[in-house]
Short mmCIF file of N, CA and C in Angstrom, two decimals:
data_model
loop_
_atom_site.label_atom_id
_atom_site.label_comp_id
_atom_site.label_asym_id
_atom_site.label_seq_id
_atom_site.Cartn_x
_atom_site.Cartn_y
_atom_site.Cartn_z
N UNK A 1 97.24 157.37 88.09
CA UNK A 1 95.68 157.92 89.48
C UNK A 1 95.55 159.39 88.91
N UNK A 2 94.33 159.71 89.19
CA UNK A 2 93.94 160.76 88.51
C UNK A 2 94.16 161.68 89.73
N UNK A 3 94.18 162.90 89.08
CA UNK A 3 94.55 164.08 90.48
C UNK A 3 93.10 164.21 91.33
N UNK A 4 93.60 164.75 92.71
CA UNK A 4 92.33 164.92 93.19
C UNK A 4 91.41 166.00 92.52
N UNK A 5 90.07 166.27 92.73
CA UNK A 5 89.14 167.05 92.39
C UNK A 5 89.81 168.64 92.35
N UNK A 6 89.37 169.87 92.34
CA UNK A 6 89.80 170.95 91.82
C UNK A 6 90.04 171.25 93.67
N UNK A 7 88.19 170.95 94.15
CA UNK A 7 87.90 171.45 95.42
C UNK A 7 88.66 171.48 96.28
N UNK A 8 89.26 169.71 96.33
CA UNK A 8 90.15 168.98 97.34
C UNK A 8 91.56 169.74 97.10
N UNK A 9 91.75 169.80 95.99
CA UNK A 9 93.09 170.71 95.52
C UNK A 9 93.23 172.09 96.28
N UNK A 10 92.29 172.81 96.32
CA UNK A 10 92.20 173.96 97.18
C UNK A 10 92.05 173.97 98.27
N UNK A 11 91.74 172.86 98.86
CA UNK A 11 91.36 172.59 100.18
C UNK A 11 92.86 172.09 101.07
N UNK A 12 93.72 170.92 100.24
CA UNK A 12 94.78 170.78 100.50
C UNK A 12 96.21 171.97 100.34
N UNK A 13 95.47 172.85 99.37
CA UNK A 13 96.48 174.29 99.05
C UNK A 13 96.14 175.29 100.72
N UNK A 14 95.08 175.23 101.34
CA UNK A 14 94.94 176.00 102.51
C UNK A 14 95.49 175.13 103.44
N UNK A 15 95.34 173.97 103.34
CA UNK A 15 95.84 173.26 104.67
C UNK A 15 97.24 173.37 104.87
N UNK A 16 98.35 173.22 103.69
CA UNK A 16 99.24 173.43 103.56
C UNK A 16 99.98 174.99 103.74
N UNK A 17 99.19 175.89 103.51
CA UNK A 17 99.58 177.46 103.82
C UNK A 17 99.47 177.22 105.56
N UNK A 18 98.61 176.79 105.90
CA UNK A 18 98.59 177.13 107.35
C UNK A 18 99.64 176.29 108.16
N UNK A 19 99.93 175.27 107.23
CA UNK A 19 101.02 174.19 107.97
C UNK A 19 102.31 175.21 107.67
N UNK A 20 102.28 175.66 106.55
CA UNK A 20 103.71 176.37 106.59
C UNK A 20 103.48 177.73 107.92
N UNK A 21 102.74 178.43 107.88
CA UNK A 21 102.44 179.36 109.39
C UNK A 21 102.86 178.91 110.29
N UNK A 22 102.41 177.67 110.49
CA UNK A 22 102.65 177.10 111.82
C UNK A 22 104.10 176.77 111.96
N UNK A 23 104.63 176.30 110.96
CA UNK A 23 106.03 175.89 110.95
C UNK A 23 107.15 177.10 111.23
N UNK A 24 106.59 177.84 110.77
CA UNK A 24 107.32 178.95 110.69
C UNK A 24 107.26 180.10 112.05
N UNK A 25 106.34 179.79 112.64
CA UNK A 25 105.84 180.21 114.07
C UNK A 25 107.11 179.76 115.12
N UNK A 26 106.85 178.26 114.52
CA UNK A 26 107.87 177.38 115.63
C UNK A 26 109.58 177.88 115.17
N UNK A 27 109.62 178.12 113.98
CA UNK A 27 110.91 178.62 113.96
C UNK A 27 111.66 179.64 114.58
N UNK A 28 110.75 181.12 114.18
CA UNK A 28 110.58 182.32 115.23
C UNK A 28 110.68 181.98 116.43
N UNK A 29 109.84 181.09 116.92
CA UNK A 29 109.98 180.87 118.40
C UNK A 29 111.28 180.17 118.95
N UNK A 30 111.64 179.70 118.11
CA UNK A 30 113.11 178.94 118.45
C UNK A 30 114.40 179.94 118.65
N UNK A 31 114.03 180.94 117.34
CA UNK A 31 115.19 182.02 116.97
C UNK A 31 115.31 182.64 118.69
N UNK A 32 113.79 183.04 118.94
CA UNK A 32 113.91 184.38 119.65
C UNK A 32 114.21 183.44 121.48
N UNK A 33 113.91 182.39 121.47
CA UNK A 33 114.09 182.09 122.74
C UNK A 33 115.13 180.82 122.91
N UNK A 34 115.81 180.26 121.51
CA UNK A 34 116.76 179.43 122.22
C UNK A 34 115.94 178.08 122.21
N UNK A 35 114.97 177.83 122.58
CA UNK A 35 114.20 176.48 122.72
C UNK A 35 113.36 175.97 121.55
N UNK A 36 113.54 174.53 121.59
CA UNK A 36 112.46 174.07 120.65
C UNK A 36 111.05 173.38 121.19
N UNK A 37 110.11 173.54 120.74
CA UNK A 37 109.09 173.10 120.87
C UNK A 37 109.25 171.89 121.75
N UNK A 38 109.65 170.79 120.95
CA UNK A 38 109.86 169.35 121.47
C UNK A 38 110.53 169.43 123.31
N UNK A 39 111.21 170.83 123.49
CA UNK A 39 111.69 170.52 125.01
C UNK A 39 110.99 171.17 125.78
N UNK A 40 109.11 171.26 125.54
CA UNK A 40 108.61 171.58 126.64
C UNK A 40 107.65 170.11 126.47
N UNK A 41 107.94 169.29 125.75
CA UNK A 41 107.33 167.90 126.09
C UNK A 41 107.67 166.55 126.24
N UNK A 42 109.21 166.77 125.93
CA UNK A 42 109.91 165.87 126.26
C UNK A 42 110.15 165.04 125.30
N UNK A 43 110.16 163.28 125.73
CA UNK A 43 110.72 162.35 125.03
C UNK A 43 109.60 161.39 124.19
N UNK A 44 109.92 160.67 123.23
CA UNK A 44 108.57 159.90 122.83
C UNK A 44 108.47 159.20 123.95
N UNK A 45 107.04 158.90 124.07
CA UNK A 45 106.53 157.54 125.21
C UNK A 45 106.72 156.61 124.85
N UNK A 46 106.80 156.19 123.60
CA UNK A 46 106.84 154.68 123.18
C UNK A 46 108.28 154.29 123.26
N UNK A 47 108.98 155.06 123.01
CA UNK A 47 110.48 155.25 123.07
C UNK A 47 110.71 154.75 124.27
N UNK A 48 110.54 155.76 124.75
CA UNK A 48 110.75 155.58 127.01
C UNK A 48 109.79 154.62 127.36
N UNK A 49 109.02 154.28 127.11
CA UNK A 49 108.45 153.19 127.70
C UNK A 49 108.40 151.53 127.01
N UNK A 50 108.24 151.28 125.59
CA UNK A 50 108.42 150.41 125.38
C UNK A 50 109.71 149.90 124.59
N UNK A 51 110.53 150.90 124.04
CA UNK A 51 111.79 150.76 123.70
C UNK A 51 111.58 150.72 121.97
N UNK A 52 110.50 150.58 121.71
CA UNK A 52 110.46 150.81 120.43
C UNK A 52 110.02 152.43 119.36
N UNK A 53 110.50 152.62 118.32
CA UNK A 53 110.66 153.85 117.68
C UNK A 53 108.92 154.05 117.03
N UNK A 54 108.30 155.26 117.17
CA UNK A 54 107.39 155.46 116.76
C UNK A 54 107.11 155.69 115.02
N UNK A 55 106.51 155.65 114.18
CA UNK A 55 106.64 155.88 113.14
C UNK A 55 107.51 157.41 112.81
N UNK A 56 107.19 158.26 113.45
CA UNK A 56 107.47 159.97 113.66
C UNK A 56 108.65 160.03 114.46
N UNK A 57 109.14 158.60 114.64
CA UNK A 57 110.69 159.09 115.43
C UNK A 57 111.69 159.65 114.70
N UNK A 58 112.32 160.69 115.02
CA UNK A 58 113.69 161.42 113.98
C UNK A 58 112.84 162.58 113.48
N UNK A 59 111.71 162.43 113.20
CA UNK A 59 111.01 163.90 112.65
C UNK A 59 111.68 165.26 113.12
N UNK A 60 111.11 165.40 114.13
CA UNK A 60 111.95 166.81 115.11
C UNK A 60 113.04 166.81 114.78
N UNK A 61 114.14 165.81 114.75
CA UNK A 61 115.54 166.22 114.35
C UNK A 61 115.50 166.42 113.36
N UNK A 62 114.90 165.72 112.03
CA UNK A 62 114.80 165.70 110.67
C UNK A 62 114.48 167.79 110.28
N UNK A 63 113.78 167.58 111.21
CA UNK A 63 113.27 169.40 111.21
C UNK A 63 114.39 170.21 111.31
N UNK A 64 114.47 170.10 112.58
CA UNK A 64 116.03 170.92 112.76
C UNK A 64 117.08 170.89 112.00
N UNK A 65 117.67 169.81 111.41
CA UNK A 65 118.46 169.74 110.61
C UNK A 65 118.01 170.42 109.30
N UNK A 66 116.78 170.25 108.71
CA UNK A 66 116.33 170.84 107.71
C UNK A 66 116.05 172.25 107.93
N UNK A 67 116.18 172.77 108.95
CA UNK A 67 116.25 174.28 108.75
C UNK A 67 117.40 174.96 109.28
N UNK A 68 118.27 174.23 109.50
CA UNK A 68 119.86 174.21 109.43
C UNK A 68 120.43 173.83 107.77
N UNK A 69 119.82 173.62 107.06
CA UNK A 69 120.06 173.00 105.84
C UNK A 69 121.05 172.08 105.45
N UNK A 70 121.02 171.35 106.61
CA UNK A 70 121.87 169.76 106.66
C UNK A 70 120.62 169.02 105.96
N UNK A 71 120.64 168.84 104.89
CA UNK A 71 119.90 168.21 103.82
C UNK A 71 120.15 166.39 104.18
N UNK A 72 121.29 166.36 104.30
CA UNK A 72 121.28 164.63 104.25
C UNK A 72 121.13 164.08 105.56
N UNK A 73 121.65 165.32 106.53
CA UNK A 73 121.12 164.62 108.20
C UNK A 73 119.73 164.35 108.26
N UNK A 74 118.93 165.68 107.83
CA UNK A 74 117.60 165.80 107.47
C UNK A 74 117.02 164.08 107.10
N UNK A 75 117.29 164.08 106.22
CA UNK A 75 116.73 162.96 105.36
C UNK A 75 117.62 161.47 105.97
N UNK A 76 118.68 161.53 106.55
CA UNK A 76 118.89 160.56 107.74
C UNK A 76 117.87 159.81 108.64
N UNK A 77 117.62 161.55 109.44
CA UNK A 77 116.79 161.08 110.88
C UNK A 77 115.22 160.57 110.23
N UNK A 78 114.64 160.97 109.19
CA UNK A 78 113.11 160.73 108.71
C UNK A 78 113.43 161.66 107.53
N UNK A 79 113.36 160.29 106.20
CA UNK A 79 113.34 160.75 105.11
C UNK A 79 111.94 161.48 104.77
N UNK A 80 110.75 161.40 105.30
CA UNK A 80 109.34 161.53 105.26
C UNK A 80 109.51 163.41 105.24
N UNK A 81 110.45 164.04 105.71
CA UNK A 81 109.98 165.61 106.07
C UNK A 81 110.22 166.07 105.38
N UNK A 82 111.99 165.58 104.19
CA UNK A 82 112.44 165.97 102.77
C UNK A 82 111.08 166.09 102.06
N UNK A 83 110.98 164.84 101.81
CA UNK A 83 109.82 164.47 101.27
C UNK A 83 108.78 165.45 101.10
N UNK A 84 108.13 165.66 102.31
CA UNK A 84 107.00 166.37 102.50
C UNK A 84 107.35 167.71 102.31
N UNK A 85 108.44 168.21 102.29
CA UNK A 85 108.47 169.55 102.11
C UNK A 85 108.92 169.94 100.50
N UNK A 86 109.69 168.89 99.87
CA UNK A 86 109.78 168.98 98.27
C UNK A 86 107.98 168.90 97.56
N UNK A 87 107.90 168.08 97.76
CA UNK A 87 105.94 167.71 97.51
C UNK A 87 105.04 168.72 97.83
N UNK A 88 105.40 169.68 99.17
CA UNK A 88 104.67 171.02 99.20
C UNK A 88 104.97 172.01 98.72
N UNK A 89 106.07 172.06 98.96
CA UNK A 89 106.72 173.44 98.13
C UNK A 89 106.46 173.54 96.53
N UNK A 90 106.34 172.19 96.07
CA UNK A 90 106.47 172.50 94.30
C UNK A 90 104.58 172.64 94.36
N UNK A 91 104.19 172.25 95.19
CA UNK A 91 102.31 172.19 94.96
C UNK A 91 102.14 173.80 95.64
N UNK A 92 102.61 174.15 96.43
CA UNK A 92 102.20 175.56 96.65
C UNK A 92 102.78 176.57 95.56
N UNK A 93 104.07 176.62 95.31
CA UNK A 93 104.51 177.24 94.41
C UNK A 93 103.85 177.42 92.96
N UNK A 94 103.51 175.92 92.64
CA UNK A 94 102.79 175.95 91.28
C UNK A 94 101.45 176.80 91.51
N UNK A 95 101.13 176.27 92.56
CA UNK A 95 98.98 176.84 92.40
C UNK A 95 99.22 178.45 92.68
N UNK A 96 100.47 178.94 93.83
CA UNK A 96 100.44 180.30 94.17
C UNK A 96 100.72 180.85 92.28
N UNK A 97 101.56 180.32 91.68
CA UNK A 97 101.63 181.14 90.32
C UNK A 97 100.88 181.15 89.58
N UNK A 98 100.15 179.54 89.89
CA UNK A 98 98.87 179.82 88.79
C UNK A 98 97.53 180.72 89.42
N UNK A 99 97.42 180.88 90.65
CA UNK A 99 96.49 181.53 91.23
C UNK A 99 96.63 183.20 90.67
N UNK A 100 97.89 183.73 90.80
CA UNK A 100 98.07 184.98 90.15
C UNK A 100 98.49 185.00 88.76
N UNK A 101 98.24 183.99 88.09
CA UNK A 101 97.80 184.16 86.60
C UNK A 101 99.35 184.30 85.56
N UNK A 102 100.19 183.62 86.41
CA UNK A 102 102.02 183.59 85.94
C UNK A 102 102.24 182.29 85.25
N UNK A 103 101.36 181.14 85.43
CA UNK A 103 101.17 180.06 84.34
C UNK A 103 99.79 179.41 84.49
N UNK A 104 99.92 178.75 83.17
CA UNK A 104 98.69 178.47 83.30
C UNK A 104 97.92 177.13 83.79
N UNK A 105 99.32 176.30 83.99
CA UNK A 105 98.76 175.06 84.59
C UNK A 105 99.56 174.72 86.15
N UNK A 106 99.34 174.19 86.88
CA UNK A 106 99.60 173.62 88.08
C UNK A 106 99.69 172.43 88.21
N UNK A 107 101.22 172.52 89.26
CA UNK A 107 101.29 170.96 90.10
C UNK A 107 99.84 170.24 90.70
N UNK A 108 99.10 169.14 90.37
CA UNK A 108 98.23 168.56 90.75
C UNK A 108 98.38 167.69 91.63
N UNK A 109 98.26 167.49 92.99
CA UNK A 109 98.37 166.06 94.19
C UNK A 109 97.64 165.24 93.63
N UNK A 110 98.20 164.15 93.52
CA UNK A 110 97.30 162.66 93.49
C UNK A 110 97.41 161.81 94.43
N UNK A 111 96.60 160.48 94.66
CA UNK A 111 96.55 159.87 95.66
C UNK A 111 97.82 159.09 95.85
N UNK A 112 98.57 159.01 94.85
CA UNK A 112 99.91 158.06 94.81
C UNK A 112 100.96 158.93 95.63
N UNK A 113 100.91 160.00 95.70
CA UNK A 113 101.85 160.72 96.33
C UNK A 113 101.86 160.52 97.69
N UNK A 114 100.53 160.44 98.40
CA UNK A 114 99.99 160.32 99.83
C UNK A 114 100.40 158.76 100.08
N UNK A 115 100.42 158.16 98.94
CA UNK A 115 100.48 156.34 99.30
C UNK A 115 102.14 156.35 99.50
N UNK A 116 103.01 157.14 98.60
CA UNK A 116 104.17 157.24 98.53
C UNK A 116 104.96 157.74 99.52
N UNK A 117 104.41 158.58 100.29
CA UNK A 117 104.80 159.12 101.85
C UNK A 117 104.38 158.48 103.09
N UNK A 118 103.31 157.10 102.82
CA UNK A 118 102.69 156.58 103.75
C UNK A 118 103.88 155.10 103.74
N UNK A 119 103.99 154.86 102.49
CA UNK A 119 105.59 154.11 102.15
C UNK A 119 106.88 154.14 103.03
N UNK A 120 106.75 155.64 102.79
CA UNK A 120 108.23 156.33 103.55
C UNK A 120 108.08 155.79 104.58
N UNK A 121 107.26 156.55 105.19
CA UNK A 121 106.83 156.30 107.12
C UNK A 121 106.82 154.93 107.57
N UNK A 122 106.20 154.12 106.49
CA UNK A 122 106.38 153.01 107.15
C UNK A 122 107.88 152.06 106.84
N UNK A 123 108.48 152.56 105.87
CA UNK A 123 109.64 151.87 105.55
C UNK A 123 110.45 152.39 106.70
N UNK A 124 110.66 153.51 107.02
CA UNK A 124 111.47 154.06 108.07
C UNK A 124 111.17 153.62 109.63
N UNK A 125 109.89 153.15 109.72
CA UNK A 125 109.41 152.54 110.90
C UNK A 125 109.92 151.23 111.01
N UNK A 126 109.56 150.60 109.73
CA UNK A 126 110.48 149.52 110.19
C UNK A 126 111.57 149.01 109.96
N UNK A 127 112.54 149.90 109.60
CA UNK A 127 113.92 149.63 109.25
C UNK A 127 114.51 150.15 110.90
N UNK A 128 114.12 151.49 111.36
CA UNK A 128 114.56 151.65 112.59
C UNK A 128 114.49 150.40 113.76
N UNK A 129 113.23 149.89 113.92
CA UNK A 129 112.80 148.86 115.06
C UNK A 129 113.50 147.87 114.39
N UNK A 130 113.75 147.32 113.06
CA UNK A 130 114.42 146.19 112.96
C UNK A 130 116.25 146.63 113.60
N UNK A 131 116.47 147.54 113.39
CA UNK A 131 117.88 148.12 113.48
C UNK A 131 118.03 148.28 114.98
N UNK A 132 117.18 148.48 115.66
CA UNK A 132 116.95 148.79 117.29
C UNK A 132 117.04 146.67 117.60
N UNK A 133 116.42 146.03 116.80
CA UNK A 133 116.43 144.93 117.10
C UNK A 133 117.53 143.93 117.26
N UNK A 134 118.38 144.65 116.17
CA UNK A 134 119.71 143.61 115.83
C UNK A 134 120.87 144.19 116.51
N UNK A 135 120.61 145.81 116.47
CA UNK A 135 121.76 146.31 117.18
C UNK A 135 121.35 147.32 118.67
N UNK A 136 121.13 146.07 119.64
CA UNK A 136 120.33 146.79 120.70
C UNK A 136 121.47 147.83 121.73
#
């Protein structure tokens, strides 16, 4: 699959930089208050009301473990988090080096990376709910 157009690559880079700033702000909030942002809104509504995991269930725990450098636990809770961090890190790093003229080439995002991420999310959703059904 061909990479996204140059304009889209730049827009994705901007979005990822903003996301990195938000995640960093959340980490600073946690360091200074000892609270996680999820402590403010509680449990997952789908799990609480209908006893099924949503596609994002485990994501917050995966981020917490990733921030503590527990990569295997993070992957176990939600593999998409580690996948997204790796793809985003390579993309932002290579684009940063490209824009300050340290390299002549950069890593370009392709639609396949988004499809793969969606597949990881759906696979995790299906496996967790099958496990919930088999092992109540």
